[in-house]
Structure formats: C-alpha cells, structure tokens
CSV table of C-alpha atoms in Angstrom, one decimal:
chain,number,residue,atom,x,y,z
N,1,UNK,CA,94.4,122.4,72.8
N,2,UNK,CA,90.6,122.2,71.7
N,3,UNK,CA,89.4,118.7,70.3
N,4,UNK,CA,86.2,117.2,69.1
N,5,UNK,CA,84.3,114.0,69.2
N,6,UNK,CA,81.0,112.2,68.5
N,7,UNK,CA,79.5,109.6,71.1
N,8,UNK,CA,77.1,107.2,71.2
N,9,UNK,CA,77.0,106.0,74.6
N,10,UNK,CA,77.2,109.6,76.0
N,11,UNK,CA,80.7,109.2,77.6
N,12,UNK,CA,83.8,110.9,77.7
N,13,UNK,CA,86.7,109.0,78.6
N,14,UNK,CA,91.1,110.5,79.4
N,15,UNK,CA,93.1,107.5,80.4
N,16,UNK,CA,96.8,106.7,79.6
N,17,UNK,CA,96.6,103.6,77.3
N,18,UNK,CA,98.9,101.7,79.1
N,19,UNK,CA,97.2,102.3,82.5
N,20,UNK,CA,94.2,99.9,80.2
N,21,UNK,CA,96.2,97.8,78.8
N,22,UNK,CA,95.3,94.5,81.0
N,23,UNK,CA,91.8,95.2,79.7
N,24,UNK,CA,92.7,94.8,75.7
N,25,UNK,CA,91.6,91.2,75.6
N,26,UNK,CA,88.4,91.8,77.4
N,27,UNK,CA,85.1,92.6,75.8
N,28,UNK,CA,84.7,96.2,74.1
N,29,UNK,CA,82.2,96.8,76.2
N,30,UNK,CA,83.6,95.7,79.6
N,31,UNK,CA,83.1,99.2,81.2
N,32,UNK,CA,79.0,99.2,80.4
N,33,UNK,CA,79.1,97.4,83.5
N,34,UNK,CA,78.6,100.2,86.0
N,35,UNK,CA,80.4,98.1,89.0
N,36,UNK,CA,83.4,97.7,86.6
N,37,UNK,CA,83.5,101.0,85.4
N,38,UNK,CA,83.4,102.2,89.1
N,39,UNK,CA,86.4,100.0,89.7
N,40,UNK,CA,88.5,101.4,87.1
N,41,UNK,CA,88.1,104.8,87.8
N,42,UNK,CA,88.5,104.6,91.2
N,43,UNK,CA,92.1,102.5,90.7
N,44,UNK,CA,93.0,105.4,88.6
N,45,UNK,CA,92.9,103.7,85.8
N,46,UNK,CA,89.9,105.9,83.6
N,47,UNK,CA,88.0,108.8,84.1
N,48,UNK,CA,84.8,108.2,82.3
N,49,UNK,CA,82.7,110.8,82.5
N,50,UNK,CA,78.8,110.9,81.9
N,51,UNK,CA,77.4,113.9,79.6
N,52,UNK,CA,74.3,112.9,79.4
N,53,UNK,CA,73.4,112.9,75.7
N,54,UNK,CA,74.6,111.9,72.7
N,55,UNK,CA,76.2,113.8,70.0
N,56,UNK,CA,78.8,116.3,68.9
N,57,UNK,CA,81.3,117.5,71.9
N,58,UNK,CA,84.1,120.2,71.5
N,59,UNK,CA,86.8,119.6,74.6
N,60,UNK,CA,88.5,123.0,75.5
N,61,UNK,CA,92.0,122.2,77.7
N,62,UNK,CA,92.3,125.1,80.0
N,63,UNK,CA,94.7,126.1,82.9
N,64,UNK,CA,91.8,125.4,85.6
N,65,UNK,CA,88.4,124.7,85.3
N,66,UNK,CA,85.6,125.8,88.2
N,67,UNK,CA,82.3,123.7,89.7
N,68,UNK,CA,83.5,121.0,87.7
N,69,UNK,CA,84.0,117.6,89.1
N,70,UNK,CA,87.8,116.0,89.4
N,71,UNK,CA,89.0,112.4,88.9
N,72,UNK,CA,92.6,111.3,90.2
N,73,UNK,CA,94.1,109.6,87.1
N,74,UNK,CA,97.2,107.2,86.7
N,75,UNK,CA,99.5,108.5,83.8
N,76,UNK,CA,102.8,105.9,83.4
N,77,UNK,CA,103.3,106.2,80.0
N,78,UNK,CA,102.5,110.3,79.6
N,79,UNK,CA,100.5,109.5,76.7
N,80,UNK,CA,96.7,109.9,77.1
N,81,UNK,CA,93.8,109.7,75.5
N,82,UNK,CA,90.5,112.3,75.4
N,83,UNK,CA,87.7,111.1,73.7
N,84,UNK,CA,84.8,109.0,73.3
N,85,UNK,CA,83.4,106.2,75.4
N,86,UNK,CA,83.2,104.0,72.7
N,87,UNK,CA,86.7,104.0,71.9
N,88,UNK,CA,88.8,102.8,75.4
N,89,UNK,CA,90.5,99.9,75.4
N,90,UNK,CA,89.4,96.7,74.6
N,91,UNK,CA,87.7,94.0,72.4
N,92,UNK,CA,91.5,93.8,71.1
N,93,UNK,CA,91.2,97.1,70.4
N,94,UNK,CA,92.6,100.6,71.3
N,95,UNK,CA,91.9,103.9,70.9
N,96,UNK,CA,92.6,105.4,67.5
N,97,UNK,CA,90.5,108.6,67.6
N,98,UNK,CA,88.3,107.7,64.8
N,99,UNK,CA,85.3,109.3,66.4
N,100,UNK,CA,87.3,112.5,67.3
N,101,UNK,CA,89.1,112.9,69.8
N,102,UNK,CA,92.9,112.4,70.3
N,103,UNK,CA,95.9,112.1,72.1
N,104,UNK,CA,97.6,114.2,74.3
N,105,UNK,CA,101.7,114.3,75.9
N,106,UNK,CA,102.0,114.9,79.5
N,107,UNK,CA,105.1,113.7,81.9
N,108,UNK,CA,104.2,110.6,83.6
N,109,UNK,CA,103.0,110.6,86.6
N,110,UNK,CA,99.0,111.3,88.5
N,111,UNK,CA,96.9,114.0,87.3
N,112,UNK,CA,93.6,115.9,88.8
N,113,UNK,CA,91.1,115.5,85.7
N,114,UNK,CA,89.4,118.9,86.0
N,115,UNK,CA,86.2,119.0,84.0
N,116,UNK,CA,82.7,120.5,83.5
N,117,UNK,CA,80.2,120.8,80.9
N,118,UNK,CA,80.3,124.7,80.3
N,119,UNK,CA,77.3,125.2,77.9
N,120,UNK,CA,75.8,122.7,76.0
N,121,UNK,CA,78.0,120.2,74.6
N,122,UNK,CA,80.8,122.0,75.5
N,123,UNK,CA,83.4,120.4,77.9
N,124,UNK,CA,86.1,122.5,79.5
N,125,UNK,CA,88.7,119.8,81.2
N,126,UNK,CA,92.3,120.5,83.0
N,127,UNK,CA,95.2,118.1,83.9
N,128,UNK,CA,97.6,118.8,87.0
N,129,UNK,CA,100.3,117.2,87.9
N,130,UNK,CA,99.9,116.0,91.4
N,131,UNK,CA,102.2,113.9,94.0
N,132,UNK,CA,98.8,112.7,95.8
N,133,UNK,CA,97.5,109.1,95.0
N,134,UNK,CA,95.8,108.5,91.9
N,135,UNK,CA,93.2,106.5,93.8
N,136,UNK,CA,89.1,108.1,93.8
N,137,UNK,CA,86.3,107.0,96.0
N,138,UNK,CA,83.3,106.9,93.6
N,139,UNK,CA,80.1,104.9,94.4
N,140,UNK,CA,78.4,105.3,91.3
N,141,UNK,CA,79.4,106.3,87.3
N,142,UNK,CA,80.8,110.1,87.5
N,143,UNK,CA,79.0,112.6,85.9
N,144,UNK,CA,78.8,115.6,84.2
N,145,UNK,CA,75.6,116.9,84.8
N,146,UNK,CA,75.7,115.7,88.4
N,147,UNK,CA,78.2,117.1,91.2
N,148,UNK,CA,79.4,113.6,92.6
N,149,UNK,CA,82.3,114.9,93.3
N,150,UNK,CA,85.1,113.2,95.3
C-alpha cells in the first residue's frame, strides 16, 4: 500500500482510533505537549513520529524496513490510521484523512511500527504482528531524523 499526506506540524502519526478514543473530548492539540505525547506513545497508544519539516510525504508499506526506528503500538480494533499529525484524535474530532493519509485493516492485536525516512520526504514504514507488550520506553518525541530508538 503507498499513501500520501500533507503536514503542518511535521508529524506522522499510525494509531488504532479506538486505542485514542479517551482523548476525543480533549483539546486538538493535546499531544503538542511533549510530556503528553511521550505518554501516549509509550502506553502504546500512538506512534507520532517527527520528520522534521513540513510538506508533502509519500508512505511506502513494506515487508521490513532497515535503520529505521520502531514503536510498539496497541491495535484493539484492527483498524488504524497513517497520516498526519494534525489529524489524531481529538478536539471532538477524528481522523478523516482529509490531509492524505488513510486507513488501514490489520487483526487486532500489538504491532512493531517499522519506519524510516528513506530519501527526502519519503517514509518507508512496516507493521508486525507481535505477542510482546505494546509498552515503549521513550524519553523524548520519536523521531525520524534522529535514531532514538527503543
């Protein structure tokens, strides 16, 4: 699958919109907070991931994807979300893919978010399935163009 999307804030974001769904009342921007967007991604919950510009993005989904960095993610309802920053969940609102970007089936369960910035503004990502937690260990906001890995 290959998708596109435009950001403003310089993020990608996969989650499984029900993994978000306690933070659909919040403000849209809850995660500009770095401490909060830390906490969601390592409960599982979101894998926001820095590219370090704005722009235009193409997202290839490939079988694996090397030097890249990985994010444990949370997947109950096996239907996820890969797109821009600007569009997670809340401020009432969810993701409709209006900035690019769209939705993707998997089986429920945790993934290993696979992803690196290949060439400029190109993003390569992978999902597998995995029985380990969904739980990450970041200190800061992960990264593209860094290698904070876990």
């Amino acid at each position: 699958m290959n998708l596109s999307f435009v950001t403003d804030t310089s993020t990608l974001c996969v989650f499984d919109l029900e993994a978000l769904r306690h933070r659909l009342h919040d403000d849209a921007d809850w995660w500009s907070i770095p401490e909060d967007e830390v906490a969601e991604v390592n409960l599982g919950n979101v894998a926001f991931l820095g590219l370090g510009k704005d722009g235009r993005f193409d997202v290839r989904l490939v079988d694996e994807v090397h030097n890249g960095i990985c994010v444990m993610l949370k997947c109950p309802s096996g239907r996820m979300f890969i797109g821009a920053g600007e569009e997670v969940t809340g401020g009432e609102l969810e993701p409709e893919a209006v900035r690019g970007g769209g939705f993707y089936r998997v089986e429920p369960g945790t993934y290993v978010v696979h992803a690196a910035l290949v060439v400029p503004n190109q993003i390569q990502l992978s999902l597998s399935r995995t029985v380990n937690s969904p739980v990450n260990r970041f200190l800061v906001p992960v990264s593209l163009m860094e290698k904070n890995h876990i």
